[in-house]
Amino acid sequence: MKKIVLPLLMLTTAYSAIAQKKPLDHSVYDSWESVSRLVLSKDGKWIAYNINVQEGDNRLVIQSTDNHYKKVIDRGYDARFTGDNKALVFKISPLYAETRQARIKKKKPEEFPKDSFGILRLGGDNIQKYPQLLSYKIPKEANEWIAVLLKNELSSSLAKTAYKADKTKDSLQQVIDSLQYLVQSTRPARANGKDSLTSPGRDNRLLLIHTDSREPLVLKNVSDYVFNKTGTDILVLQTLNLQDTAKTSRLVLYNLSAGKADTVVRGGNDFKNLALSDDGSQLAFAGRRFARLKEPIIYKLWYYQKGMDSAIALVDTSTRHLPQGSTVSELAKIAFNTTGSRLIFGTSAVKPPKDTTVADIDKVNVDIWHYKEDYLQPYQLENQKRDREKSYLAVYDLVKKELFQVGSPGLPDIYEASKSDARFFMAVTDTGRRVSSQWTGSTPRDIYRVDIDLQKFVPAIANLDGTTRPSWMAPSGKYIVWYDNKLRNYYSFDGVRRVNISEAIKLPLYDEENDMPNDPAPYGLMGWANGDSAVFLYDRYDIWEVDPEGEKAPVNITGNGRKSRTTYRFVTTDPDEDYIKPGDKNLLRVFDNTTKKSGLAILKNHRVEKVFPAPQAVYYDQPTRSRDEEVYAYTKENYRASPDVYVYLKGKEHQLSAINPQQAQYNWGTASLYHWKTFSGKPATGILYKPENFDTNRKYPVILYFYEKLSDGLNRYQPPAPTASRLNISFFVSRGYIVLAPDISYTIGHPAKSAYDYIVSGAKDLTRNNWVNAARMGIQGQSWGGIQVAQLVTMTDMFAAAWSGAPVANMTSAYGGIRWSSGLNRQFQYERTQSRIGATLWEKPELYIENSPLFHLPAVKTPMVIMHNDRDGAVPWYQGIELFTGLRRLGKPVWMLNYNGEEHNLMQRKNRKDIQVREQQFFDWLLKGEPPAKWLIEGVPAIHKGNDLGLEQVK
């Protein structure tokens, strides 16, 4: 008898513990944390990551990957390890309370509290902090040097040594002493015995810190600086004597390894875009020596090589091959190629001086729309800054002393082959065909292979309706690859031959689930094998090794993905690596499309070597690997477990973080796949969320939340947070709701009927369970989901409550409108993409009417809340007004929330918090029978706006 009673007692105790857990409420949000920005040291011995709160002060965590050391740094972020694996450098943000007070007091940006800079020697406990941070930089490689730019006077702590004095001076210390002497002896002069306070960079201090040094070097009055690749040299721009305009600024090149300094330029007042060659022997910059306000804005490209007396003007308006009316752009990046034989920079039209002859009050402001212009005026206005700053790529050959202008208004987009030493580029243009993007959403493009040595533009493909990207060009520049939407194949071009490289693959290399009236997009490229010997292509599941010459047969290197419905995707762990080396242990994501389980895998020598850990019901995020050792880091989560940091080394997984322990106090929930048949007999899938204390003897209210397909997110954690617009799933589940998130597949021309087929059939199928309250079901959606909410209430009365965010009410009036956040016309959206009509308004007006809830409002019986904000840049808010006023006229219960100045999705946290409360009140009233809030029964008159939120319940 005891053997029976004991298990029963244990079950009773466990159930009692679950039953006693609290439901989530709106006060818990700020206690929930997340992790972000995982960074591993090159040797894999150290990891840094951020723990972020929803509102307040974040933390930076530094740990040894064997978990024997851990340090938490309050408000630290933007952490990086130095290249010698000796130190962690990072920023420290001001206290949240201080920044909040600055916002309350409406201080100017320059008056806001500033970040500090921090450095921690790995394994130690002493953090050096330097206030008033403007920026910091570390070299790309071997970065034992750190440069830190600080605003205003240094704190007294900088005058003190940070380390114990060493009785002996090693070679490094001798270099430090030499540099210290140079810094002291080359400090800027004073004007009349007083420092000026009006120049950019004036009083800024640049600290040069070595991970092994005992005291930082200090350079005064610095406005810009740049390291070479290996950190042996640093170029510094300093402000000088403003009383003498001929000596306003100077550029000094410091050799950090030898303790030497060269003055590159002395005199001038406008230098931009400093650049150093990889070895530090050459430098370049854009500059105007003595700029004046009323002169045209003309820059020169200046150049200096070690051993020269001073910098020389390499390119100016008289340089051969520089287009007439052009100048060196002060905004475009300047860079040397790897060998230092070429300079890459940008040119732009000469800008006239500002016209001060007409007062602003007398200027006419008018937008002139012209039918022949490439882009509509709203798009042009939205992109004014980008267009004003537009530059065109140029290459200067330092050996031949010759300029080659590559880019132009007719060839605006130029991309360099990363390993071609600035010889090969890809040029892409859609000039003359841009008007059609109004209704197509894209344009045909011409692609050229540019050879700098031969100064030739070789046409690769004309009028391509398809896809190419900069990374699709072989790193050496030998091949350009593109995908043709119509022919549904990949092609390569080597400067002579155009080859179909994928025709031997008899499986789709494009989106197999595409249900839009547009050509399906390709799955894309994984990358290139070293030496450009192969290019790797994705299908829906697997990875193919393909010969860019089209001679060798393609090889499926992951093998069984399609058979097991498992998708493999490459993870970039070293952004500086141009090639995927088959012999390396390359990291892959693994995703089971049936179970939604996931994992990570090693791809080596054309096969999946191992999967680690075994695919499980979790989601892996932020995966990375140390550069020099086989150490992996990632976060792992599922619906019941918040994302935590893990490392995988020596064949074992170790958990490093454990955030959100408070979740154990609350009634949480479960997530599982739910399957049913639609009304049309199609198999359907969704995610079913149930409370942790789910009881089959209770009847639960249900909310259906939807946006196209969501089931791949089965194992994503849903933190209780005030959302921008979507349903706060974990919050409602904790409070006794069941939530169903159905996937939807669409029939072109009939998105409303498709939504009905999947969503309503899912709701009907749920009602077969005795634990569902069929009379208390609601729906919620935002944007595309919002229009479907508005459509469904015109097609069925089975829902007791509906919440529609930013819906299109009337496709006929929205069709020709503008997406104000981008300036794009909306026609392409209806004809080609998400709205899925597949025809113009005048070709098939009946489809626009069929899918517009405005035309069917008399059938509505469901109370509905609309959220639509007056700064919505995606769906014009008059669409919400049309829906509201129509329902209001018909006497239907409807409410509309307009958060003033807000966007398509809520951006301000105060508004996100407010809408969570209102959404709960609305659904609790109609789906749980709770007393309604005042705003639902009486509204809030405009005269009470700002004083009365109407949130109190009406008894």
Short mmCIF file of N, CA, C and O in Angstrom, two decimals, residues 463-529:
data_model
loop_
_atom_site.label_atom_id
_atom_site.label_comp_id
_atom_site.label_asym_id
_atom_site.label_seq_id
_atom_site.Cartn_x
_atom_site.Cartn_y
_atom_site.Cartn_z
N ASN A 463 20.68 43.07 -68.31
CA ASN A 463 19.26 42.96 -67.95
C ASN A 463 18.96 41.71 -67.11
O ASN A 463 18.00 40.99 -67.36
N LEU A 464 19.79 41.48 -66.13
CA LEU A 464 19.58 40.32 -65.26
C LEU A 464 18.35 40.53 -64.38
O LEU A 464 18.27 41.50 -63.63
N ASP A 465 17.41 39.61 -64.49
CA ASP A 465 16.31 39.53 -63.54
C ASP A 465 16.71 38.44 -62.55
O ASP A 465 16.45 37.26 -62.77
N GLY A 466 17.38 38.83 -61.52
CA GLY A 466 17.91 37.82 -60.61
C GLY A 466 18.70 38.46 -59.49
O GLY A 466 18.47 39.60 -59.12
N THR A 467 19.66 37.69 -58.96
CA THR A 467 20.37 38.09 -57.75
C THR A 467 21.86 37.92 -57.91
O THR A 467 22.34 36.93 -58.46
N THR A 468 22.62 38.89 -57.45
CA THR A 468 24.04 38.74 -57.19
C THR A 468 24.38 39.62 -56.00
O THR A 468 23.64 40.56 -55.67
N ARG A 469 25.46 39.29 -55.34
CA ARG A 469 25.89 40.05 -54.16
C ARG A 469 27.41 40.17 -54.21
O ARG A 469 28.09 39.38 -54.86
N PRO A 470 27.96 41.16 -53.46
CA PRO A 470 29.42 41.29 -53.45
C PRO A 470 30.14 40.01 -53.07
O PRO A 470 31.17 39.66 -53.65
N SER A 471 29.59 39.26 -52.10
CA SER A 471 30.25 38.02 -51.65
C SER A 471 30.14 36.91 -52.68
O SER A 471 30.80 35.87 -52.55
N TRP A 472 29.31 37.09 -53.73
CA TRP A 472 29.19 36.08 -54.77
C TRP A 472 30.30 36.20 -55.81
O TRP A 472 30.44 35.36 -56.69
N MET A 473 31.09 37.25 -55.71
CA MET A 473 32.27 37.37 -56.56
C MET A 473 33.40 36.58 -55.89
O MET A 473 33.61 36.68 -54.68
N ALA A 474 34.11 35.78 -56.65
CA ALA A 474 35.21 35.01 -56.09
C ALA A 474 36.22 35.95 -55.44
O ALA A 474 36.51 37.02 -55.98
N PRO A 475 36.75 35.61 -54.27
CA PRO A 475 37.70 36.50 -53.60
C PRO A 475 38.87 36.94 -54.48
O PRO A 475 39.34 38.07 -54.37
N SER A 476 39.32 36.05 -55.37
CA SER A 476 40.43 36.42 -56.26
C SER A 476 39.97 37.34 -57.38
O SER A 476 40.79 37.95 -58.06
N GLY A 477 38.66 37.41 -57.60
CA GLY A 477 38.11 38.20 -58.70
C GLY A 477 38.01 37.45 -60.00
O GLY A 477 37.56 38.00 -61.01
N LYS A 478 38.37 36.18 -59.98
CA LYS A 478 38.37 35.42 -61.24
C LYS A 478 36.96 35.20 -61.76
O LYS A 478 36.73 35.21 -62.97
N TYR A 479 36.01 34.99 -60.85
CA TYR A 479 34.64 34.68 -61.27
C TYR A 479 33.64 35.66 -60.64
O TYR A 479 33.81 36.11 -59.51
N ILE A 480 32.58 35.92 -61.40
CA ILE A 480 31.37 36.54 -60.87
C ILE A 480 30.25 35.51 -61.00
O ILE A 480 30.12 34.85 -62.03
N VAL A 481 29.47 35.35 -59.95
CA VAL A 481 28.35 34.39 -59.96
C VAL A 481 27.05 35.14 -59.75
O VAL A 481 26.98 36.09 -58.97
N TRP A 482 26.01 34.73 -60.47
CA TRP A 482 24.68 35.29 -60.26
C TRP A 482 23.63 34.20 -60.42
O TRP A 482 23.90 33.12 -60.95
N TYR A 483 22.42 34.51 -59.94
CA TYR A 483 21.28 33.59 -60.08
C TYR A 483 20.25 34.25 -60.97
O TYR A 483 19.92 35.44 -60.79
N ASP A 484 19.73 33.51 -61.95
CA ASP A 484 18.74 34.02 -62.89
C ASP A 484 17.35 33.54 -62.45
O ASP A 484 17.09 32.33 -62.39
N ASN A 485 16.46 34.49 -62.13
CA ASN A 485 15.12 34.14 -61.63
C ASN A 485 14.30 33.36 -62.64
O ASN A 485 13.52 32.47 -62.27
N LYS A 486 14.43 33.69 -63.91
CA LYS A 486 13.61 33.04 -64.93
C LYS A 486 14.15 31.65 -65.28
O LYS A 486 13.40 30.69 -65.41
N LEU A 487 15.46 31.56 -65.43
CA LEU A 487 16.07 30.29 -65.79
C LEU A 487 16.29 29.40 -64.57
O LEU A 487 16.58 28.21 -64.70
N ARG A 488 16.23 29.99 -63.39
CA ARG A 488 16.33 29.28 -62.11
C ARG A 488 17.61 28.46 -62.02
O ARG A 488 17.61 27.30 -61.61
N ASN A 489 18.70 29.10 -62.38
CA ASN A 489 20.02 28.49 -62.28
C ASN A 489 21.05 29.55 -61.92
O ASN A 489 20.82 30.76 -62.09
N TYR A 490 22.22 29.06 -61.45
CA TYR A 490 23.36 29.92 -61.16
C TYR A 490 24.30 29.91 -62.36
O TYR A 490 24.49 28.87 -63.01
N TYR A 491 24.93 31.05 -62.59
CA TYR A 491 25.87 31.20 -63.70
C TYR A 491 27.16 31.83 -63.19
O TYR A 491 27.15 32.63 -62.24
N SER A 492 28.26 31.48 -63.84
CA SER A 492 29.54 32.11 -63.52
C SER A 492 30.11 32.75 -64.78
O SER A 492 29.79 32.36 -65.91
N PHE A 493 30.97 33.75 -64.56
CA PHE A 493 31.60 34.47 -65.68
C PHE A 493 33.05 34.74 -65.28
O PHE A 493 33.32 35.28 -64.20
N ASP A 494 34.00 34.34 -66.14
CA ASP A 494 35.42 34.51 -65.83
C ASP A 494 36.08 35.60 -66.67
O ASP A 494 37.31 35.68 -66.73
N GLY A 495 35.28 36.42 -67.29
CA GLY A 495 35.82 37.46 -68.16
C GLY A 495 35.72 37.10 -69.63
O GLY A 495 35.84 37.97 -70.49
N VAL A 496 35.47 35.81 -69.89
CA VAL A 496 35.34 35.35 -71.28
C VAL A 496 34.09 34.50 -71.45
O VAL A 496 33.24 34.77 -72.30
N ARG A 497 33.95 33.44 -70.60
CA ARG A 497 32.85 32.50 -70.75
C ARG A 497 31.77 32.71 -69.70
O ARG A 497 32.07 32.99 -68.53
N ARG A 498 30.52 32.54 -70.11
CA ARG A 498 29.37 32.55 -69.21
C ARG A 498 28.89 31.10 -69.13
O ARG A 498 28.52 30.50 -70.14
N VAL A 499 28.89 30.51 -67.91
CA VAL A 499 28.64 29.08 -67.75
C VAL A 499 27.51 28.84 -66.75
O VAL A 499 27.49 29.44 -65.67
N ASN A 500 26.56 27.96 -67.13
CA ASN A 500 25.55 27.49 -66.20
C ASN A 500 26.22 26.46 -65.29
O ASN A 500 26.60 25.38 -65.73
N ILE A 501 26.37 26.78 -64.02
CA ILE A 501 27.13 25.90 -63.12
C ILE A 501 26.24 25.00 -62.26
O ILE A 501 26.75 24.16 -61.52
N SER A 502 24.91 25.18 -62.35
CA SER A 502 24.02 24.42 -61.46
C SER A 502 23.04 23.53 -62.21
O SER A 502 22.22 22.86 -61.58
N GLU A 503 23.10 23.48 -63.54
CA GLU A 503 22.08 22.73 -64.29
C GLU A 503 22.10 21.24 -63.98
O GLU A 503 21.09 20.55 -64.13
N ALA A 504 23.25 20.72 -63.51
CA ALA A 504 23.33 19.28 -63.19
C ALA A 504 22.66 18.96 -61.86
O ALA A 504 22.45 17.79 -61.54
N ILE A 505 22.32 19.98 -61.07
CA ILE A 505 21.60 19.75 -59.81
C ILE A 505 20.12 19.72 -60.14
O ILE A 505 19.54 20.73 -60.54
N LYS A 506 19.49 18.59 -59.99
CA LYS A 506 18.10 18.41 -60.41
C LYS A 506 17.10 18.71 -59.31
O LYS A 506 15.93 18.36 -59.40
N LEU A 507 17.55 19.37 -58.26
CA LEU A 507 16.67 19.76 -57.16
C LEU A 507 16.53 21.28 -57.16
O LEU A 507 17.41 22.00 -57.65
N PRO A 508 15.43 21.80 -56.63
CA PRO A 508 15.25 23.26 -56.61
C PRO A 508 16.31 23.96 -55.76
O PRO A 508 16.57 23.54 -54.63
N LEU A 509 16.89 24.99 -56.32
CA LEU A 509 17.83 25.83 -55.58
C LEU A 509 17.16 27.14 -55.17
O LEU A 509 17.84 28.09 -54.78
N TYR A 510 15.86 27.18 -55.26
CA TYR A 510 15.06 28.35 -54.94
C TYR A 510 14.01 27.97 -53.90
O TYR A 510 13.76 26.80 -53.63
N ASP A 511 13.38 28.98 -53.33
CA ASP A 511 12.41 28.80 -52.25
C ASP A 511 11.27 27.87 -52.68
O ASP A 511 10.41 28.26 -53.48
N GLU A 512 11.25 26.69 -52.13
CA GLU A 512 10.25 25.70 -52.52
C GLU A 512 8.87 26.02 -51.95
O GLU A 512 7.86 25.49 -52.42
N GLU A 513 8.82 26.88 -50.95
CA GLU A 513 7.54 27.20 -50.31
C GLU A 513 7.01 28.56 -50.74
O GLU A 513 6.04 29.07 -50.16
N ASN A 514 7.63 29.15 -51.75
CA ASN A 514 7.20 30.47 -52.19
C ASN A 514 5.72 30.47 -52.58
O ASN A 514 5.26 29.66 -53.39
N ASP A 515 4.94 31.38 -51.97
CA ASP A 515 3.52 31.49 -52.30
C ASP A 515 3.15 32.92 -52.64
O ASP A 515 2.01 33.35 -52.43
N MET A 516 4.13 33.67 -53.16
CA MET A 516 3.88 35.03 -53.61
C MET A 516 3.86 35.08 -55.13
O MET A 516 4.49 34.24 -55.78
N PRO A 517 3.16 36.05 -55.70
CA PRO A 517 3.11 36.16 -57.17
C PRO A 517 4.38 36.76 -57.74
O PRO A 517 4.37 37.76 -58.46
N ASN A 518 5.49 36.15 -57.38
CA ASN A 518 6.80 36.63 -57.81
C ASN A 518 7.70 35.42 -57.99
O ASN A 518 7.41 34.34 -57.45
N ASP A 519 8.78 35.57 -58.71
CA ASP A 519 9.71 34.45 -58.85
C ASP A 519 10.32 34.12 -57.50
O ASP A 519 10.69 35.03 -56.73
N PRO A 520 10.46 32.83 -57.18
CA PRO A 520 11.02 32.45 -55.88
C PRO A 520 12.49 32.86 -55.78
O PRO A 520 13.24 32.77 -56.75
N ALA A 521 12.88 33.28 -54.60
CA ALA A 521 14.26 33.70 -54.37
C ALA A 521 15.16 32.49 -54.19
O ALA A 521 14.73 31.44 -53.72
N PRO A 522 16.44 32.61 -54.57
CA PRO A 522 17.36 31.48 -54.39
C PRO A 522 17.74 31.34 -52.92
O PRO A 522 17.68 32.30 -52.14
N TYR A 523 18.17 30.14 -52.56
CA TYR A 523 18.65 29.92 -51.19
C TYR A 523 20.02 30.55 -50.96
O TYR A 523 20.39 30.82 -49.83
N GLY A 524 20.78 30.76 -52.04
CA GLY A 524 22.00 31.54 -51.93
C GLY A 524 23.29 30.74 -51.86
O GLY A 524 23.31 29.51 -51.95
N LEU A 525 24.40 31.48 -51.70
CA LEU A 525 25.74 30.92 -51.64
C LEU A 525 26.21 30.82 -50.20
O LEU A 525 25.96 31.71 -49.39
N MET A 526 26.92 29.74 -49.91
CA MET A 526 27.60 29.63 -48.62
C MET A 526 28.93 30.35 -48.66
O MET A 526 29.35 30.98 -47.69
N GLY A 527 29.63 30.25 -49.79
CA GLY A 527 30.93 30.89 -49.91
C GLY A 527 31.79 30.18 -50.93
O GLY A 527 31.31 29.38 -51.75
N TRP A 528 33.10 30.46 -50.86
CA TRP A 528 34.06 29.95 -51.84
C TRP A 528 35.11 29.09 -51.15
O TRP A 528 35.58 29.41 -50.06
N ALA A 529 35.51 28.01 -51.83
CA ALA A 529 36.64 27.20 -51.36
C ALA A 529 37.93 27.95 -51.67
O ALA A 529 38.00 28.75 -52.61
#
